[in-house]
Coordinates of N, CA and C in Angstrom, one line a residue:
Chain A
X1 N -4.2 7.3 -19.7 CA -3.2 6.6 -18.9 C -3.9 6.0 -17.6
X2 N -3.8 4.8 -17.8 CA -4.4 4.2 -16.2 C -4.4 4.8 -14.9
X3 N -4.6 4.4 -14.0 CA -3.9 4.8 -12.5 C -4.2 4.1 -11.8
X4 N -3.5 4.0 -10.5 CA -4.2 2.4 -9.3 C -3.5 3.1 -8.4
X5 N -4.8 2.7 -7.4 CA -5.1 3.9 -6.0 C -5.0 2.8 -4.8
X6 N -3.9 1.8 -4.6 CA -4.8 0.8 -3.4 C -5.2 1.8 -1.9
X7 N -6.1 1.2 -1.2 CA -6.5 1.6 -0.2 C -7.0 0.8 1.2
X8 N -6.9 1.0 2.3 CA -7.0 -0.4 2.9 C -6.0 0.6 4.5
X9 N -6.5 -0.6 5.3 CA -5.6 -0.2 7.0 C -4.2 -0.4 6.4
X10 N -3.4 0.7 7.5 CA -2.0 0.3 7.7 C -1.6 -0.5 8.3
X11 N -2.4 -0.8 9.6 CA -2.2 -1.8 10.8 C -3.3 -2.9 11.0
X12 N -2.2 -3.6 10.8 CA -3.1 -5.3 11.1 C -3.2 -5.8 12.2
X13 N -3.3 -6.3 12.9 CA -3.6 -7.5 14.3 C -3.2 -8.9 13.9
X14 N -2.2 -9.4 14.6 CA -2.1 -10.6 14.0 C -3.1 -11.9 14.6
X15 N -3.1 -12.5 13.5 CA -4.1 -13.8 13.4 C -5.5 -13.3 12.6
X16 N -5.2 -12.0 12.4 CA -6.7 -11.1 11.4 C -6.1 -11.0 10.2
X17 N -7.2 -10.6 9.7 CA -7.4 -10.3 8.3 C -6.7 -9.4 7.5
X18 N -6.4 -9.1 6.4 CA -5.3 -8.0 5.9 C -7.0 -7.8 4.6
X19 N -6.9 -6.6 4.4 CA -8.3 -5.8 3.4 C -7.5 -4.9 3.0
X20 N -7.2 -4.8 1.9 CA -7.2 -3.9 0.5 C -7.9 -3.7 -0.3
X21 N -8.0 -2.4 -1.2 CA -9.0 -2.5 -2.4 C -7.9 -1.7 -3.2
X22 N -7.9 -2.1 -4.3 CA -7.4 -1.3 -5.5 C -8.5 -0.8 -6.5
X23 N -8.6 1.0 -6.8 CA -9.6 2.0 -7.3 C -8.8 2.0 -8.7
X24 N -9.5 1.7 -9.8 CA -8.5 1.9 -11.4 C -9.3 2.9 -11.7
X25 N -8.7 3.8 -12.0 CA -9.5 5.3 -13.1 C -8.4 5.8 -13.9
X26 N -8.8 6.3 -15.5 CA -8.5 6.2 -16.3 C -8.7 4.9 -17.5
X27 N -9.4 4.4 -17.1 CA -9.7 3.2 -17.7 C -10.6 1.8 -17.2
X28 N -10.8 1.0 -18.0 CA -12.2 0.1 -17.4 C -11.6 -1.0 -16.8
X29 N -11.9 -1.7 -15.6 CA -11.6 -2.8 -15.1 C -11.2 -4.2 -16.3
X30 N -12.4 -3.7 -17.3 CA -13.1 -5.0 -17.7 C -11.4 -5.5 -18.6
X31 N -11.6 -6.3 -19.2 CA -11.1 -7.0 -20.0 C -9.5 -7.2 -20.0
X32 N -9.0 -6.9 -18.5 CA -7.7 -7.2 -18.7 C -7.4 -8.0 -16.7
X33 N -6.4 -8.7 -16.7 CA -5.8 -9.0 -15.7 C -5.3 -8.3 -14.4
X34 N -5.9 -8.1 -13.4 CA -5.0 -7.3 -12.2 C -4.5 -8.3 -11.1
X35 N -3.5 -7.6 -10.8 CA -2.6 -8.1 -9.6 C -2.5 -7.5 -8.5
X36 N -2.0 -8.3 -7.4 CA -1.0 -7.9 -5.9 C 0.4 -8.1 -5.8
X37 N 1.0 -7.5 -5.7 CA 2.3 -7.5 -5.4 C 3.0 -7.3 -4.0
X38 N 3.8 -7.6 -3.4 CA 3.9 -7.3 -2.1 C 5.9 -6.9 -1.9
X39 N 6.1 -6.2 -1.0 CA 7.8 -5.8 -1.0 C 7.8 -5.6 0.9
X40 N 8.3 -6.7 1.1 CA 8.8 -6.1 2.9 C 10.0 -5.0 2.4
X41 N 10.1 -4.1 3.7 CA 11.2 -3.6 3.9 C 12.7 -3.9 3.4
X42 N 13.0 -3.3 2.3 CA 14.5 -3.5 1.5 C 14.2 -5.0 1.1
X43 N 13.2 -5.4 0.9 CA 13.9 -6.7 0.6 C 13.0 -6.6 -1.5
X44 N 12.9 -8.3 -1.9 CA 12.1 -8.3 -3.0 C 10.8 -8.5 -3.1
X45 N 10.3 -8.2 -4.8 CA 9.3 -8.4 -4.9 C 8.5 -9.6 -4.9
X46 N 7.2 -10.0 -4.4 CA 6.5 -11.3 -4.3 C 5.3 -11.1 -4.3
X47 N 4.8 -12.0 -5.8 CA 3.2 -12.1 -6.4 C 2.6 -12.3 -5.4
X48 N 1.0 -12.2 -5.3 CA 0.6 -12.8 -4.6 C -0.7 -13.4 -5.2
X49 N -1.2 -13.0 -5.9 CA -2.6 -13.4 -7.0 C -2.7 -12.4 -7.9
X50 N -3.5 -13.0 -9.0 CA -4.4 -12.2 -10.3 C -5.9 -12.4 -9.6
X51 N -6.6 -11.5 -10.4 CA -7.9 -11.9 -10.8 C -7.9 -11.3 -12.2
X52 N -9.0 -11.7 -12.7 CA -9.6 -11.2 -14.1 C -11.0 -10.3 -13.5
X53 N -11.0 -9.8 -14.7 CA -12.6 -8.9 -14.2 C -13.6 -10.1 -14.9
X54 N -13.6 -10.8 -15.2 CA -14.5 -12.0 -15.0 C -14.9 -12.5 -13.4
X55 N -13.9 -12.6 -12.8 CA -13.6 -13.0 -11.3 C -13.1 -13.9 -11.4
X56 N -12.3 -14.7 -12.6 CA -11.5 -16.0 -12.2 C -10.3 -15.4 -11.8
X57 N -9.5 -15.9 -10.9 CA -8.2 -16.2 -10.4 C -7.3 -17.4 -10.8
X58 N -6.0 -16.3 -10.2 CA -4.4 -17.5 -9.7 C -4.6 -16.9 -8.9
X59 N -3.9 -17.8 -8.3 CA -3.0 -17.2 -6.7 C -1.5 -17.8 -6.7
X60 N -0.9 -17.3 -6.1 CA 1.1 -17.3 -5.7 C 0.9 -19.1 -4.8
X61 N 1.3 -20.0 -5.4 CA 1.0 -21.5 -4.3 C 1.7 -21.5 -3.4
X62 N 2.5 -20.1 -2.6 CA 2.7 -19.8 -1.0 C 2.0 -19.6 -0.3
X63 N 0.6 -18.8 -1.0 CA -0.2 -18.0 -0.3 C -1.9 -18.4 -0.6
X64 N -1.5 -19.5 -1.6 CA -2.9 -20.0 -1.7 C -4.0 -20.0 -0.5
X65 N -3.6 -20.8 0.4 CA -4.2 -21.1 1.4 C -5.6 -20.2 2.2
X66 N -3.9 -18.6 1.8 CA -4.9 -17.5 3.0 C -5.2 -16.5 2.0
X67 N -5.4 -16.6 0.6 CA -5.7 -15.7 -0.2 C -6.8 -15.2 -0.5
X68 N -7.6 -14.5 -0.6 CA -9.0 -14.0 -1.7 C -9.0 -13.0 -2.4
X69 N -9.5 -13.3 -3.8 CA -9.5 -11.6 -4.5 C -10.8 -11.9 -5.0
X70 N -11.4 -10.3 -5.3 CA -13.1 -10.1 -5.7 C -12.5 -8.8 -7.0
X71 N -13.3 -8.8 -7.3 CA -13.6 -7.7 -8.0 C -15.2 -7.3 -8.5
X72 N -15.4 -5.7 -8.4 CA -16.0 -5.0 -8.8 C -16.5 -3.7 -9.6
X73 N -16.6 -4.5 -11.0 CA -17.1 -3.8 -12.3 C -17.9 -2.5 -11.8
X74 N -18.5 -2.6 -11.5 CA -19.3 -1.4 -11.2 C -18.4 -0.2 -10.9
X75 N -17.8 -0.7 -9.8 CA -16.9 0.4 -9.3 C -15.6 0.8 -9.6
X76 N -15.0 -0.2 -11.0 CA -13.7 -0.1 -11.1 C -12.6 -0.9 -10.3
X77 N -12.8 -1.4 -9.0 CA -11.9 -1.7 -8.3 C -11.9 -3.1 -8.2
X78 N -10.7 -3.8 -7.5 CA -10.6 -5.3 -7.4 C -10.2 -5.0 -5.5
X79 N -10.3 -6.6 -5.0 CA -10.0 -6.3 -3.8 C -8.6 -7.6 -3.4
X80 N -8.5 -7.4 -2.0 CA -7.1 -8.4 -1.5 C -8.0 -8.7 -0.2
X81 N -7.7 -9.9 0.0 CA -7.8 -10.3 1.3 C -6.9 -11.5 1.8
X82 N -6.1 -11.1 3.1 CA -5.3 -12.1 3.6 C -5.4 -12.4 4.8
X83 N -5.8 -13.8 4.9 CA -6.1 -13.8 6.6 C -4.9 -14.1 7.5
X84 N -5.3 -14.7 8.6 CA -4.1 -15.3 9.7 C -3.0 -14.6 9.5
X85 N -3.0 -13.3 9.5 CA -1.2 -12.4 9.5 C -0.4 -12.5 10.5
X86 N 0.9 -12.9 10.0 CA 2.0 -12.8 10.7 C 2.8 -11.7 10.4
X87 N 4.0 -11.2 11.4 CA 4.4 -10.1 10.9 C 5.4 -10.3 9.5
X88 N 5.5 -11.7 9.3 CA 6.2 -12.0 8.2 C 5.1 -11.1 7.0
X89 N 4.1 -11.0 7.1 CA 3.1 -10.2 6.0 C 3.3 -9.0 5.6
X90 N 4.1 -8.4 7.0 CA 4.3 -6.7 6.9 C 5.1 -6.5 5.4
X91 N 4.6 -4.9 4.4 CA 5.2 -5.0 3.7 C 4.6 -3.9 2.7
X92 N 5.2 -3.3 1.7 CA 4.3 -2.7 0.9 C 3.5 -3.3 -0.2
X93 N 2.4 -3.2 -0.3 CA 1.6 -3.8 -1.0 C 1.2 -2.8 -2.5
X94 N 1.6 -3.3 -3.4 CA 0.9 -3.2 -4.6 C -0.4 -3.5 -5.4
X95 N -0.9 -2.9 -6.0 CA -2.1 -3.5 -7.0 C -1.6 -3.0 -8.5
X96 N -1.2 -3.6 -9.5 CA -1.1 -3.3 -10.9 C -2.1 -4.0 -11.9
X97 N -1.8 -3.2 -13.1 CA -2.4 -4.4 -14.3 C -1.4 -5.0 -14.8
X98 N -2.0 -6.3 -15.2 CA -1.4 -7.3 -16.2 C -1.3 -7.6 -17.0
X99 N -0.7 -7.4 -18.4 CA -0.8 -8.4 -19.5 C 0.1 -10.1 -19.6
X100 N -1.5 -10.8 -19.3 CA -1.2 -12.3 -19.3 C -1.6 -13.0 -20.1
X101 N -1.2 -14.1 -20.8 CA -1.7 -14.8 -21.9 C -1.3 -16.6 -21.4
X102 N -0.7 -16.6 -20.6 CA -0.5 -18.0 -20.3 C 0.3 -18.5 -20.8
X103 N 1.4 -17.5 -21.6 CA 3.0 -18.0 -21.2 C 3.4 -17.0 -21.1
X104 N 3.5 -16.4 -20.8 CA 4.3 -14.5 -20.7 C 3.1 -13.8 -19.8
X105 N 3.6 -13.0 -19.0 CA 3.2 -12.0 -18.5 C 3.9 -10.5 -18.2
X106 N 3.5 -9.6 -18.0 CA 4.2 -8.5 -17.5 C 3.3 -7.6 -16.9
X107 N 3.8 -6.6 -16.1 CA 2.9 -5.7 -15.1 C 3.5 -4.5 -15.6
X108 N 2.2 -3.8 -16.4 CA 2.0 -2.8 -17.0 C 2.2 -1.4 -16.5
X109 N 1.4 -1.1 -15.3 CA 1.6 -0.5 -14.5 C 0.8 -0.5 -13.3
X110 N 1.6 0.6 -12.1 CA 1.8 -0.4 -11.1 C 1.0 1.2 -10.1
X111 N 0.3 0.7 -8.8 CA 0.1 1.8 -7.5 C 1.1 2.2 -7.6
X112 N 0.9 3.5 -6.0 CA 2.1 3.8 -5.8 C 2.3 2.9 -4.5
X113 N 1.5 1.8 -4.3 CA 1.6 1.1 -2.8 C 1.3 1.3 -1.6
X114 N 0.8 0.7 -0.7 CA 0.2 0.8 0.4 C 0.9 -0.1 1.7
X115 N 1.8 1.2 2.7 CA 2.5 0.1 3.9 C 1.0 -1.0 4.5
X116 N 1.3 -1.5 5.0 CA 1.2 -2.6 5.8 C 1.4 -3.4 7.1
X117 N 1.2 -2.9 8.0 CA 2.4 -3.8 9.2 C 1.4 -4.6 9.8
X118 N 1.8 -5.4 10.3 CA 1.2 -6.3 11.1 C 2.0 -6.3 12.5
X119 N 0.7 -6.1 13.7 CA 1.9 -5.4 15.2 C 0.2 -5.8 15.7
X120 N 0.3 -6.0 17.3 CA -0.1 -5.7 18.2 C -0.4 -4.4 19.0
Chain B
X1 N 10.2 -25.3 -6.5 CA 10.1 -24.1 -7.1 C 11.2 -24.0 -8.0
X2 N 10.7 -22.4 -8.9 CA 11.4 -22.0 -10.0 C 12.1 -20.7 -9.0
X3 N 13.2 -20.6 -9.7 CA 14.2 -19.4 -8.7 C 14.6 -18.5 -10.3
X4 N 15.1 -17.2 -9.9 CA 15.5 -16.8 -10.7 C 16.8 -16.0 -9.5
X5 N 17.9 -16.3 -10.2 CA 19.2 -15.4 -9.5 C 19.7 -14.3 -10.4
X6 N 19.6 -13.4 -9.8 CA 20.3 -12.3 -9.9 C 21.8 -11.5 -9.0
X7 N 22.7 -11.0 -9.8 CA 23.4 -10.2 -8.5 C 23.3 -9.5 -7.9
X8 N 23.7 -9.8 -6.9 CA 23.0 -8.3 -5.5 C 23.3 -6.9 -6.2
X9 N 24.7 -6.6 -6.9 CA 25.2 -5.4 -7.3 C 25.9 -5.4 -8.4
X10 N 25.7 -4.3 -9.2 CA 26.6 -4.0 -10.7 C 27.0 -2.7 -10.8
X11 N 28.2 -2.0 -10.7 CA 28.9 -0.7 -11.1 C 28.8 -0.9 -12.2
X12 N 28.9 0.7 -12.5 CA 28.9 1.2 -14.0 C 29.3 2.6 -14.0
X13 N 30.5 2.9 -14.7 CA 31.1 4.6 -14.8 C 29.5 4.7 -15.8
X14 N 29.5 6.6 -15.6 CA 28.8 7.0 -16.7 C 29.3 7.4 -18.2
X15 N 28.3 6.7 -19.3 CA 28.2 6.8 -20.6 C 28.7 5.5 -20.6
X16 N 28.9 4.6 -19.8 CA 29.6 3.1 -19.9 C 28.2 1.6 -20.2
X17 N 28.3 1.1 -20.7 CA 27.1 -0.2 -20.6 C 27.0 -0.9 -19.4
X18 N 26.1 -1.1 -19.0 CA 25.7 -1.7 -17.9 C 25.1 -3.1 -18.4
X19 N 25.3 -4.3 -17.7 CA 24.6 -5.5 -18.3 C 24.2 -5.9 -16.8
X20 N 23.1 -6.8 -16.8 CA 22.4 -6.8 -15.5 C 21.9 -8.4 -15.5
X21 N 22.2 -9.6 -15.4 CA 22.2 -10.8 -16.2 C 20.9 -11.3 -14.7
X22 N 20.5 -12.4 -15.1 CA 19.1 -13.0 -14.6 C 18.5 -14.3 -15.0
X23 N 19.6 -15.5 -14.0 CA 19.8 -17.1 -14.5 C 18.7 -17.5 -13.9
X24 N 18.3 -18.8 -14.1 CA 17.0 -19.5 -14.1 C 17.6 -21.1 -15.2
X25 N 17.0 -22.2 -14.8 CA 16.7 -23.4 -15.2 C 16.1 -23.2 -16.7
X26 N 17.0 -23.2 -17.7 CA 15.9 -23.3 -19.0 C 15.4 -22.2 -19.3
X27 N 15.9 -20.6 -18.4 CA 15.0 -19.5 -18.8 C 14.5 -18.7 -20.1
X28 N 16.0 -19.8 -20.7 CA 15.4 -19.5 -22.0 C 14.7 -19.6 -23.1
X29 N 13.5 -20.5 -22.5 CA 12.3 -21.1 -22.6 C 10.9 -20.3 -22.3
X30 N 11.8 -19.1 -21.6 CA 10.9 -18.6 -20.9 C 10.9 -17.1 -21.5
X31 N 9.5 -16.4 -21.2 CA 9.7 -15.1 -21.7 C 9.9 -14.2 -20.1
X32 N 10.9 -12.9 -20.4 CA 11.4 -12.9 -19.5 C 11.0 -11.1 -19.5
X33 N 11.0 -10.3 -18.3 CA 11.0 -9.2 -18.2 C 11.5 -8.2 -16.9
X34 N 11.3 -7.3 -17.4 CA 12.2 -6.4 -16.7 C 11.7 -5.5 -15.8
X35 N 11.8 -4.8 -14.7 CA 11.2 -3.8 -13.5 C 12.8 -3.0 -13.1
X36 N 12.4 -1.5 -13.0 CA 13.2 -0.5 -12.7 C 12.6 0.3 -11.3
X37 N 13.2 -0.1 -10.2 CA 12.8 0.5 -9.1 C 13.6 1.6 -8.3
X38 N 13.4 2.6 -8.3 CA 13.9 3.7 -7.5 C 13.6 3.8 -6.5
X39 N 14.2 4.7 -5.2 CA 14.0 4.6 -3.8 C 12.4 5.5 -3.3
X40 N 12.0 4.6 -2.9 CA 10.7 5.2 -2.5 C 9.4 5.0 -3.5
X41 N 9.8 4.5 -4.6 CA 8.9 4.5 -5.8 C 8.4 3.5 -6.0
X42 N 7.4 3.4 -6.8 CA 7.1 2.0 -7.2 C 7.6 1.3 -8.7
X43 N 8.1 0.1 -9.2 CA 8.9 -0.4 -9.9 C 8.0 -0.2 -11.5
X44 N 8.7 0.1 -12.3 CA 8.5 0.4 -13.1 C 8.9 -0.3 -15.0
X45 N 8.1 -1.0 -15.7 CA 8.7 -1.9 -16.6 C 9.6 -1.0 -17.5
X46 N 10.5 -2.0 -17.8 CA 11.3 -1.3 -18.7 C 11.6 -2.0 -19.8
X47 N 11.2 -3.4 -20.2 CA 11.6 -4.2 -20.8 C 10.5 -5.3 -20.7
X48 N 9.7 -6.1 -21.7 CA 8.7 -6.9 -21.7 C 9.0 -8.3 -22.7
X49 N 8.4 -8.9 -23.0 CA 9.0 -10.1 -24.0 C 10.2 -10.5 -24.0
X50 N 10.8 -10.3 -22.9 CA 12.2 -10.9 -23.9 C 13.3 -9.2 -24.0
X51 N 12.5 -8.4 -25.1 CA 13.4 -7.5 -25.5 C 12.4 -6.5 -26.3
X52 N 10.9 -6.3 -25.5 CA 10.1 -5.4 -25.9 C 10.5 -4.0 -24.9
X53 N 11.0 -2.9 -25.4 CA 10.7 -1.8 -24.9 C 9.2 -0.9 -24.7
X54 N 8.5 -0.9 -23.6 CA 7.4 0.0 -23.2 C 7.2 1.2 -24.1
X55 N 6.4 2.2 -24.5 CA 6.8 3.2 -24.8 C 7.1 4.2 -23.2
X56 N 8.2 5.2 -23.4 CA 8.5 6.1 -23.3 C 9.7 5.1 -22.3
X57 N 10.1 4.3 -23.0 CA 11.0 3.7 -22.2 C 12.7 3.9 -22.9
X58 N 13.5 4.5 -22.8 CA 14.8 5.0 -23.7 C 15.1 3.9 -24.5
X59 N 15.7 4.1 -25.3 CA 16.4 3.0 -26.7 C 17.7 2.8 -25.6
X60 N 18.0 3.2 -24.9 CA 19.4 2.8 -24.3 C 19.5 1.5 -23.3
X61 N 17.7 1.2 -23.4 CA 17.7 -0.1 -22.5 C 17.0 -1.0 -23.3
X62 N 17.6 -2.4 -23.6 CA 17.3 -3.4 -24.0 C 17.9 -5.1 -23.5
X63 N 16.8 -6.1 -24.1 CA 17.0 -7.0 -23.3 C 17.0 -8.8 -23.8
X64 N 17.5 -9.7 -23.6 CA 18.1 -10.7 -24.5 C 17.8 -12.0 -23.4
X65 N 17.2 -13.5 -24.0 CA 17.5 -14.3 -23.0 C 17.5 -15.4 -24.4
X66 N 18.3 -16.0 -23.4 CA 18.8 -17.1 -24.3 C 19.8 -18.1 -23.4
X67 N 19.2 -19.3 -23.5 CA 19.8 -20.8 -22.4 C 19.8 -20.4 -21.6
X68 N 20.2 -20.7 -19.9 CA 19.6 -20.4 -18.6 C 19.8 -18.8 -18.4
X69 N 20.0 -17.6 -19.2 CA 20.5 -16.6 -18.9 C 19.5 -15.4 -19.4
X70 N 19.0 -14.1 -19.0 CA 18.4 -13.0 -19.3 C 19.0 -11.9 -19.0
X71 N 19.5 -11.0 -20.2 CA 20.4 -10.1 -19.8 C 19.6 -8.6 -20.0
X72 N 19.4 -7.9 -19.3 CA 18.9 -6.3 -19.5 C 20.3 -5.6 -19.9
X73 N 20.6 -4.8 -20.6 CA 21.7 -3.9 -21.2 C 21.4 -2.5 -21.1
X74 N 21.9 -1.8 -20.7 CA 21.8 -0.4 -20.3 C 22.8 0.3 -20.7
X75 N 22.5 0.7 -22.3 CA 23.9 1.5 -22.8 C 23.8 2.7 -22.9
X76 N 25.1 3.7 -22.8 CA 25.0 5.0 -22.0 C 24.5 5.4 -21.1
X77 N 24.8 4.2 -20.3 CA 24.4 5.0 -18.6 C 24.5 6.2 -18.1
X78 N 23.3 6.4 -17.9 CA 23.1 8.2 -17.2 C 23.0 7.7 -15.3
X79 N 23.0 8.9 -15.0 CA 23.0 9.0 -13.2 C 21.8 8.6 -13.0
X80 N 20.8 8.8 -13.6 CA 19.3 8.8 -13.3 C 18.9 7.1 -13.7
X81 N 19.9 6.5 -14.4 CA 19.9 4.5 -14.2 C 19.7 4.3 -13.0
X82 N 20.3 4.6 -12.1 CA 21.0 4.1 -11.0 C 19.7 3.7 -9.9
X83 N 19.0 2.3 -9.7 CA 18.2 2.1 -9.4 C 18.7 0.3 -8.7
X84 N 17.9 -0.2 -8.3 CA 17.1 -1.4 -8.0 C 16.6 -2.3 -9.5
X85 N 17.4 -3.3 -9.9 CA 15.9 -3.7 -11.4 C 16.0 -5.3 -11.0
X86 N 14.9 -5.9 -11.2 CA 14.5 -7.0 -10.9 C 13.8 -7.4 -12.4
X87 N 14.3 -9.0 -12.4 CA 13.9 -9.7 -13.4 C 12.4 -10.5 -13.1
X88 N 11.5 -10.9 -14.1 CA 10.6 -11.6 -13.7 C 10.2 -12.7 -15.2
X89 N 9.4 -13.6 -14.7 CA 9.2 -14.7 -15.3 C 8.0 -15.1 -15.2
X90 N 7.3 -15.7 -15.9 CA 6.4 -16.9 -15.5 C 6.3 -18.0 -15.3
X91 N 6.4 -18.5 -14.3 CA 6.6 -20.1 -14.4 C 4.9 -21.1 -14.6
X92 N 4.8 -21.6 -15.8 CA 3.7 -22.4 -16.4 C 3.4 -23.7 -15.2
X93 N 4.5 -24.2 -15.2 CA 4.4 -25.4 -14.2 C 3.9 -25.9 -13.0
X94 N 4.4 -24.2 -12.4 CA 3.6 -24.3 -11.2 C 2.7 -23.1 -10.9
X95 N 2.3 -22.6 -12.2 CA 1.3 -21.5 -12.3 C 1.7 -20.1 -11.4
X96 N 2.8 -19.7 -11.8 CA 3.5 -18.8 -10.5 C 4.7 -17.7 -11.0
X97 N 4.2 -16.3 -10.7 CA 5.0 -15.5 -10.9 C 6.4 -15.6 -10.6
X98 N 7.4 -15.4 -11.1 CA 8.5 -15.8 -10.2 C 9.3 -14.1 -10.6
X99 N 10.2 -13.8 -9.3 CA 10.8 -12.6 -9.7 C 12.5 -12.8 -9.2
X100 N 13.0 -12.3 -10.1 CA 14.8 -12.4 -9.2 C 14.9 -11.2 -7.8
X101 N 15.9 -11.8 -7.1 CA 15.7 -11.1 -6.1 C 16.4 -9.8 -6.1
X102 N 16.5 -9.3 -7.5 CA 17.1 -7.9 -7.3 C 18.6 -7.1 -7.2
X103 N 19.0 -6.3 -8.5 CA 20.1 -6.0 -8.6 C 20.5 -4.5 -8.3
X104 N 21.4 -4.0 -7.2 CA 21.1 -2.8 -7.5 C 22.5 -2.1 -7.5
X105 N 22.3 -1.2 -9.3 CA 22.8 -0.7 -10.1 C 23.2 0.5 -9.6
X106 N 24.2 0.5 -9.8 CA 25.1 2.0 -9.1 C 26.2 2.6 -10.4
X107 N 25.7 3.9 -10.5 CA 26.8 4.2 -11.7 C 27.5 5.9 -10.9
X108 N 28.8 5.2 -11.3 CA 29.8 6.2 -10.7 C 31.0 6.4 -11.3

């Protein structure tokens, strides 16, 4: 059974950077799709990118702009990066896997998530 | 953009069916799936393709889309349904996850 460990600051600075990493154990990075997911307080869920363990990406075309994902075979993990944060970013953040084929997708299984705030 | 609407709320007495519907433009074009979220937790699939159950996911939940409509059914609702579930989609067009904004299921 998989597992996803994200890990990363709770507190942001706005106009900086947001750094996550999600740790997968139980199984190999390689050969399948991982995501970000993001949840403000009580509200819904909202993608934010894939990568493959290849390193190719999507990204969510809200968040293109300020997005980056990496990943790292060696270590199992993939990472998040969001720059220029507003506290609109505050939120819990997810890392799951994906099964995607390029007309269907679904998220397999999921962190247990990482708050987030963005504050001064 | 692609939207997917959901209702804010659905009652359900227990041992009663629960139907949880999830409109969209043409969704039924689309393959559509399902997430079970409890308070504090993280969301959990319960429904994949259309109308694939996960394993260790109960036979009492299944799922149907057809013309702009995606219906999750939850028959014999137990107390422990009683969650948050959001629909989700892919939208090809604009390369983009899309998710409804979330129903939450109360059985009493």
């Amino acid at each position: 059974q998989v597992q996803l460990q994200e890990s990363g600051p709770g507190l942001v600075k706005p106009s900086e950077t947001l750094s996550l990493t999600c740790t997968v154990s139980g199984g190999s990075i390689s050969i399948y799709y991982w995501s970000w997911i993001r949840q403000p307080a009580g509200k819904g869920l909202e993608w934010i990118g894939r990568i493959y363990s290849s390193g190719s990406t999507n990204y969510s075309p809200s968040l293109k702009s300020r997005v980056t994902m990496s990943v790292d075979t060696s270590k199992n993990q993939f990472s998040l990066r969001l720059s220029s944060v507003t506290a609109a970013d505050t939120a819990v953040y997810y890392c799951a896997r994906e099964s995607y084929s390029g007309s269907l997708n679904w998220f397999e299984s999921w962190g247990q998530g990482t708050l987030v705030t963005v504050s001064s | 953009s692609y939207e997917l609407t959901q209702p804010p709320s659905v009652s359900v007495s227990p041992g009663q069916t629960a139907s949880i519907t999830c409109s969209g433009d043409q969704l039924g074009n689309k393959y559509t799936c399902w997430y079970q979220q409890k308070p504090g937790q993280s969301p959990v699939l319960v429904i994949y393709q259309d109308n694939k159950r996960p394993s260790g996911i109960p036979e009492r939940f299944s799922g149907s889309n057809s013309g702009n409509t995606a219906t999750l059914t939850i028959s014999g609702t137990q107390a422990m349904d009683e969650a948050d579930y959001y629909c989700q989609a892919w939208d090809s067009s604009t390369a983009n996850v899309v998710f409804g904004g979330g129903t939450k299921l109360t059985v009493l």
